[in-house]
Amino acid sequence: MKHAGRQSLRRPWPVRLSEGPVGLRPLRTRDAGAWRQVRSRNLAWLQPWEATPPPGVDPRPRSFRAMTRSLRAQARVGLCLPFVVTYADSGSDPDATTARAERLVGQLTVSGITLGSARWAQIGYWIDQAYAGRGIMPTAVALACDHCFFVLGLHRIEINIRPENAASLRVVDKLGFRREGIRPRYLHIDGDWRDHVAYALHAEEVPEGVLTRWRRRRAMEERHRGTSAPQQGPSA
């Protein structure tokens, strides 16, 4: 049984995962142009949630190439899964019938992968503001979670979010992550040590898979919208 779109259940990495127009694929050095374009367009949107160097650490930002090489090296030894989030966008042409362009719209990283008796990891993510609110990131996180649970055999997935980050909080709420509490001064974000709220899921909480849970919730929301739409009465 496939739990996470069209992925192979036998290959932990590299892997491509997809659900409808939403995809996850490995980050590549040739993504530099698209990645920089999205990031520059979203500076104000992303800056309040961006990791920054703590005092005493070299403040110079790493190049995209250096970041990608570091993440890919970690992926090769099983420490992380560095994905980009893609969206198959037909653009503005309403009559487009050919294969849709796959746009880079965000990034998702599974990091801190720990095996042995712990078997856990954490997920971090960001998305282009122009594509927020379409259910793309909840779908991407669900795909990554199912890959971690059913392919890597992890037991626990954790996501830590600043309490002011309403958009990211909506993602974990939609997927049914459990709130575990505040982690004071947990990460250095936007120039200071910031409190985060810890959310988690254990594999036994979602035996059907996170993606199946998310599909069910979306279907319920769509039915609710359909039944709550105003009815058109007869003309006078």
mmCIF file of C-alpha atoms in Angstrom:
data_model
loop_
_atom_site.group_PDB
_atom_site.id
_atom_site.type_symbol
_atom_site.label_atom_id
_atom_site.label_comp_id
_atom_site.label_asym_id
_atom_site.label_seq_id
_atom_site.Cartn_x
_atom_site.Cartn_y
_atom_site.Cartn_z
ATOM 1 C CA MET A 1 0.000 0.000 0.000
ATOM 2 C CA LYS A 2 1.380 3.438 -0.922
ATOM 3 C CA HIS A 3 1.011 6.064 1.784
ATOM 4 C CA ALA A 4 2.792 9.066 0.262
ATOM 5 C CA GLY A 5 1.822 9.778 -3.293
ATOM 6 C CA ARG A 6 3.839 8.036 -5.986
ATOM 7 C CA GLN A 7 7.102 7.402 -4.153
ATOM 8 C CA SER A 8 8.923 4.069 -4.050
ATOM 9 C CA LEU A 9 8.660 2.506 -0.600
ATOM 10 C CA ARG A 10 12.126 0.943 -0.907
ATOM 11 C CA ARG A 11 14.362 3.939 -1.565
ATOM 12 C CA PRO A 12 15.003 6.325 1.336
ATOM 13 C CA TRP A 13 17.185 8.814 -0.622
ATOM 14 C CA PRO A 14 17.363 10.354 -3.158
ATOM 15 C CA VAL A 15 13.619 10.237 -3.705
ATOM 16 C CA ARG A 16 10.830 12.205 -5.359
ATOM 17 C CA LEU A 17 7.431 12.400 -3.657
ATOM 18 C CA SER A 18 4.243 13.850 -5.090
ATOM 19 C CA GLU A 19 0.550 14.366 -4.489
ATOM 20 C CA GLY A 20 -1.344 16.020 -7.337
ATOM 21 C CA PRO A 21 0.495 19.195 -8.371
ATOM 22 C CA VAL A 22 2.626 19.271 -5.191
ATOM 23 C CA GLY A 23 6.054 17.671 -5.281
ATOM 24 C CA LEU A 24 9.167 17.165 -3.185
ATOM 25 C CA ARG A 25 12.512 16.477 -4.830
ATOM 26 C CA PRO A 26 16.159 16.736 -3.746
ATOM 27 C CA LEU A 27 17.735 20.192 -3.631
ATOM 28 C CA ARG A 28 20.259 20.644 -6.484
ATOM 29 C CA THR A 29 23.063 23.122 -7.114
ATOM 30 C CA ARG A 30 21.380 24.042 -10.416
ATOM 31 C CA ASP A 31 18.353 25.283 -8.439
ATOM 32 C CA ALA A 32 20.403 28.372 -7.535
ATOM 33 C CA GLY A 33 18.713 30.786 -9.944
ATOM 34 C CA ALA A 34 15.130 29.813 -9.101
ATOM 35 C CA TRP A 35 15.907 29.602 -5.378
ATOM 36 C CA ARG A 36 17.486 33.077 -5.280
ATOM 37 C CA GLN A 37 14.607 34.553 -7.263
ATOM 38 C CA VAL A 38 11.994 33.191 -4.867
ATOM 39 C CA ARG A 39 13.993 34.202 -1.809
ATOM 40 C CA SER A 40 14.624 37.760 -3.007
ATOM 41 C CA ARG A 41 10.928 38.209 -3.776
ATOM 42 C CA ASN A 42 10.019 37.030 -0.264
ATOM 43 C CA LEU A 43 12.564 38.836 1.915
ATOM 44 C CA ALA A 44 9.999 40.657 4.057
ATOM 45 C CA TRP A 45 7.755 37.563 4.278
ATOM 46 C CA LEU A 46 10.553 35.238 5.449
ATOM 47 C CA GLN A 47 12.915 37.437 7.467
ATOM 48 C CA PRO A 48 11.055 37.285 10.833
ATOM 49 C CA TRP A 49 11.390 33.470 10.806
ATOM 50 C CA GLU A 50 14.913 33.139 9.386
ATOM 51 C CA ALA A 51 17.750 31.502 11.326
ATOM 52 C CA THR A 52 20.613 33.919 12.026
ATOM 53 C CA PRO A 53 24.182 33.384 13.333
ATOM 54 C CA PRO A 54 24.428 33.617 17.141
ATOM 55 C CA PRO A 55 27.025 35.933 18.690
ATOM 56 C CA GLY A 56 30.535 34.692 18.099
ATOM 57 C CA VAL A 57 29.646 32.866 14.879
ATOM 58 C CA ASP A 58 30.830 34.129 11.479
ATOM 59 C CA PRO A 59 27.959 36.443 10.394
ATOM 60 C CA ARG A 60 28.658 36.081 6.680
ATOM 61 C CA PRO A 61 25.868 34.105 4.964
ATOM 62 C CA ARG A 62 26.837 30.882 3.216
ATOM 63 C CA SER A 63 26.528 30.785 -0.542
ATOM 64 C CA PHE A 64 23.740 28.720 -2.073
ATOM 65 C CA ARG A 65 26.340 26.310 -3.446
ATOM 66 C CA ALA A 66 27.946 25.838 -0.020
ATOM 67 C CA MET A 67 24.548 25.303 1.628
ATOM 68 C CA THR A 68 23.518 22.753 -0.996
ATOM 69 C CA ARG A 69 26.776 20.835 -0.817
ATOM 70 C CA SER A 70 26.575 20.675 2.969
ATOM 71 C CA LEU A 71 22.979 19.435 2.958
ATOM 72 C CA ARG A 72 23.639 16.868 0.226
ATOM 73 C CA ALA A 73 26.680 15.564 2.125
ATOM 74 C CA GLN A 74 24.515 15.127 5.229
ATOM 75 C CA ALA A 75 21.854 13.391 3.140
ATOM 76 C CA ARG A 76 24.373 10.876 1.802
ATOM 77 C CA VAL A 77 25.100 9.686 5.341
ATOM 78 C CA GLY A 78 21.446 9.679 6.402
ATOM 79 C CA LEU A 79 21.410 12.761 8.614
ATOM 80 C CA CYS A 80 18.914 14.864 6.658
ATOM 81 C CA LEU A 81 16.589 14.971 3.647
ATOM 82 C CA PRO A 82 16.946 18.339 1.840
ATOM 83 C CA PHE A 83 13.923 18.833 -0.409
ATOM 84 C CA VAL A 84 12.647 21.670 -2.521
ATOM 85 C CA VAL A 85 8.873 22.061 -2.744
ATOM 86 C CA THR A 86 7.531 22.235 -6.287
ATOM 87 C CA TYR A 87 4.144 23.085 -7.715
ATOM 88 C CA ALA A 88 2.952 22.073 -11.170
ATOM 89 C CA ASP A 89 1.570 25.421 -12.266
ATOM 90 C CA SER A 90 -0.262 25.824 -15.575
ATOM 91 C CA GLY A 91 0.401 29.561 -15.422
ATOM 92 C CA SER A 92 -2.119 32.057 -16.709
ATOM 93 C CA ASP A 93 -3.186 30.049 -19.762
ATOM 94 C CA PRO A 94 -6.659 28.621 -18.965
ATOM 95 C CA ASP A 95 -6.502 26.393 -22.057
ATOM 96 C CA ALA A 96 -3.172 24.757 -21.178
ATOM 97 C CA THR A 97 -3.463 21.016 -21.783
ATOM 98 C CA THR A 98 0.203 20.052 -21.953
ATOM 99 C CA ALA A 99 2.380 19.128 -18.993
ATOM 100 C CA ARG A 100 2.449 21.976 -16.484
ATOM 101 C CA ALA A 101 5.643 23.748 -15.494
ATOM 102 C CA GLU A 102 7.102 22.567 -12.206
ATOM 103 C CA ARG A 103 7.909 25.697 -10.191
ATOM 104 C CA LEU A 104 10.169 25.851 -7.164
ATOM 105 C CA VAL A 105 7.913 27.410 -4.501
ATOM 106 C CA GLY A 106 9.626 26.536 -1.240
ATOM 107 C CA GLN A 107 11.973 24.354 0.719
ATOM 108 C CA LEU A 108 11.484 21.556 3.251
ATOM 109 C CA THR A 109 14.272 19.885 5.212
ATOM 110 C CA VAL A 110 14.045 16.820 7.409
ATOM 111 C CA SER A 111 16.999 17.225 9.767
ATOM 112 C CA GLY A 112 18.493 15.711 12.896
ATOM 113 C CA ILE A 113 17.612 12.192 11.760
ATOM 114 C CA THR A 114 18.413 9.872 14.660
ATOM 115 C CA LEU A 115 18.078 6.098 14.489
ATOM 116 C CA GLY A 116 18.755 3.529 17.202
ATOM 117 C CA SER A 117 16.321 3.579 20.094
ATOM 118 C CA ALA A 118 15.201 7.187 19.376
ATOM 119 C CA ARG A 119 14.188 7.067 15.682
ATOM 120 C CA TRP A 120 13.135 10.680 15.336
ATOM 121 C CA ALA A 121 13.706 13.775 13.187
ATOM 122 C CA GLN A 122 12.492 17.342 12.850
ATOM 123 C CA ILE A 123 11.062 19.232 9.885
ATOM 124 C CA GLY A 124 11.531 22.846 8.874
ATOM 125 C CA TYR A 125 9.970 24.592 5.883
ATOM 126 C CA TRP A 126 9.198 27.839 4.076
ATOM 127 C CA ILE A 127 7.033 28.740 1.078
ATOM 128 C CA ASP A 128 6.748 31.540 -1.468
ATOM 129 C CA GLN A 129 4.075 33.952 -0.190
ATOM 130 C CA ALA A 130 2.432 33.925 -3.643
ATOM 131 C CA TYR A 131 1.673 30.205 -3.141
ATOM 132 C CA ALA A 132 0.710 30.282 0.541
ATOM 133 C CA GLY A 133 -2.832 29.341 1.501
ATOM 134 C CA ARG A 134 -3.310 26.744 -1.256
ATOM 135 C CA GLY A 135 -2.655 23.661 0.879
ATOM 136 C CA ILE A 136 0.771 23.175 -0.714
ATOM 137 C CA MET A 137 2.854 23.130 2.465
ATOM 138 C CA PRO A 138 0.517 20.871 4.474
ATOM 139 C CA THR A 139 0.661 18.439 1.545
ATOM 140 C CA ALA A 140 4.464 18.664 1.383
ATOM 141 C CA VAL A 141 4.839 18.099 5.139
ATOM 142 C CA ALA A 142 2.425 15.145 4.979
ATOM 143 C CA LEU A 143 4.458 13.582 2.151
ATOM 144 C CA ALA A 144 7.694 14.021 4.116
ATOM 145 C CA CYS A 145 6.178 12.615 7.315
ATOM 146 C CA ASP A 146 4.886 9.494 5.585
ATOM 147 C CA HIS A 147 8.273 8.938 3.958
ATOM 148 C CA CYS A 148 9.921 9.208 7.375
ATOM 149 C CA PHE A 149 7.439 6.899 9.090
ATOM 150 C CA PHE A 150 6.927 4.243 6.411
ATOM 151 C CA VAL A 151 10.262 4.242 4.576
ATOM 152 C CA LEU A 152 12.883 5.390 7.081
ATOM 153 C CA GLY A 153 11.058 3.683 9.954
ATOM 154 C CA LEU A 154 11.121 6.718 12.224
ATOM 155 C CA HIS A 155 8.886 6.891 15.283
ATOM 156 C CA ARG A 156 8.646 10.633 15.951
ATOM 157 C CA ILE A 157 8.514 13.804 13.829
ATOM 158 C CA GLU A 158 8.895 17.164 15.524
ATOM 159 C CA ILE A 159 8.245 20.692 14.230
ATOM 160 C CA ASN A 160 9.248 23.750 16.275
ATOM 161 C CA ILE A 161 7.553 27.052 15.431
ATOM 162 C CA ARG A 162 7.723 30.581 16.799
ATOM 163 C CA PRO A 163 4.388 31.316 18.505
ATOM 164 C CA GLU A 164 3.993 34.473 16.375
ATOM 165 C CA ASN A 165 4.251 32.533 13.093
ATOM 166 C CA ALA A 166 0.553 32.102 12.345
ATOM 167 C CA ALA A 167 1.064 30.673 8.840
ATOM 168 C CA SER A 168 3.311 27.839 10.059
ATOM 169 C CA LEU A 169 1.015 27.141 13.007
ATOM 170 C CA ARG A 170 -1.840 26.572 10.551
ATOM 171 C CA VAL A 171 0.181 23.843 8.842
ATOM 172 C CA VAL A 172 0.661 21.742 11.982
ATOM 173 C CA ASP A 173 -2.951 22.360 13.009
ATOM 174 C CA LYS A 174 -4.262 21.093 9.666
ATOM 175 C CA LEU A 175 -2.146 17.935 9.937
ATOM 176 C CA GLY A 176 -3.095 17.180 13.538
ATOM 177 C CA PHE A 177 0.308 17.643 15.163
ATOM 178 C CA ARG A 178 0.161 17.566 18.948
ATOM 179 C CA ARG A 179 1.334 20.646 20.875
ATOM 180 C CA GLU A 180 3.912 19.720 23.501
ATOM 181 C CA GLY A 181 4.814 23.099 24.983
ATOM 182 C CA ILE A 182 7.162 26.073 24.860
ATOM 183 C CA ARG A 183 10.919 25.738 24.336
ATOM 184 C CA PRO A 184 12.403 28.964 25.718
ATOM 185 C CA ARG A 185 15.098 30.678 23.643
ATOM 186 C CA TYR A 186 15.297 27.579 21.455
ATOM 187 C CA LEU A 187 16.783 28.933 18.181
ATOM 188 C CA HIS A 188 18.582 32.088 17.079
ATOM 189 C CA ILE A 189 16.037 33.663 14.721
ATOM 190 C CA ASP A 190 15.990 37.145 13.204
ATOM 191 C CA GLY A 191 18.837 38.366 15.405
ATOM 192 C CA ASP A 192 18.020 36.901 18.831
ATOM 193 C CA TRP A 193 17.297 33.687 20.724
ATOM 194 C CA ARG A 194 13.571 33.051 20.285
ATOM 195 C CA ASP A 195 11.015 30.919 22.072
ATOM 196 C CA HIS A 196 9.427 28.169 19.993
ATOM 197 C CA VAL A 197 6.392 25.936 20.409
ATOM 198 C CA ALA A 198 7.105 22.222 19.994
ATOM 199 C CA TYR A 199 4.673 20.083 17.987
ATOM 200 C CA ALA A 200 5.058 16.356 17.372
ATOM 201 C CA LEU A 201 3.524 13.247 15.838
ATOM 202 C CA HIS A 202 4.332 9.629 16.656
ATOM 203 C CA ALA A 203 3.956 6.912 14.048
ATOM 204 C CA GLU A 204 1.297 5.050 16.039
ATOM 205 C CA GLU A 205 -0.877 8.190 16.096
ATOM 206 C CA VAL A 206 -1.256 8.050 12.299
ATOM 207 C CA PRO A 207 -1.303 4.367 11.246
ATOM 208 C CA GLU A 208 -3.140 5.366 8.076
ATOM 209 C CA GLY A 209 -0.502 7.979 7.224
ATOM 210 C CA VAL A 210 -0.428 11.752 7.542
ATOM 211 C CA LEU A 211 -1.298 12.240 3.876
ATOM 212 C CA THR A 212 -4.460 10.143 4.227
ATOM 213 C CA ARG A 213 -5.435 12.196 7.274
ATOM 214 C CA TRP A 214 -4.841 15.423 5.316
ATOM 215 C CA ARG A 215 -6.833 14.188 2.292
ATOM 216 C CA ARG A 216 -9.742 13.364 4.590
ATOM 217 C CA ARG A 217 -9.651 16.797 6.218
ATOM 218 C CA ARG A 218 -9.502 18.586 2.855
ATOM 219 C CA ALA A 219 -12.466 16.575 1.595
ATOM 220 C CA MET A 220 -14.467 17.514 4.705
ATOM 221 C CA GLU A 221 -13.557 21.202 4.288
ATOM 222 C CA GLU A 222 -14.622 21.139 0.634
ATOM 223 C CA ARG A 223 -17.940 19.488 1.525
ATOM 224 C CA HIS A 224 -18.496 22.086 4.246
ATOM 225 C CA ARG A 225 -17.803 24.935 1.834
ATOM 226 C CA GLY A 226 -20.234 23.410 -0.638
ATOM 227 C CA THR A 227 -23.051 23.050 1.895
ATOM 228 C CA SER A 228 -22.485 26.511 3.428
ATOM 229 C CA ALA A 229 -22.518 28.349 0.075
ATOM 230 C CA PRO A 230 -25.498 30.735 -0.236
ATOM 231 C CA GLN A 231 -28.373 29.284 -2.239
ATOM 232 C CA GLN A 232 -29.601 31.182 -5.289
ATOM 233 C CA GLY A 233 -33.326 31.839 -4.988
ATOM 234 C CA PRO A 234 -35.770 32.164 -7.897
ATOM 235 C CA SER A 235 -36.047 35.492 -9.670
ATOM 236 C CA ALA A 236 -38.882 37.707 -8.596
#
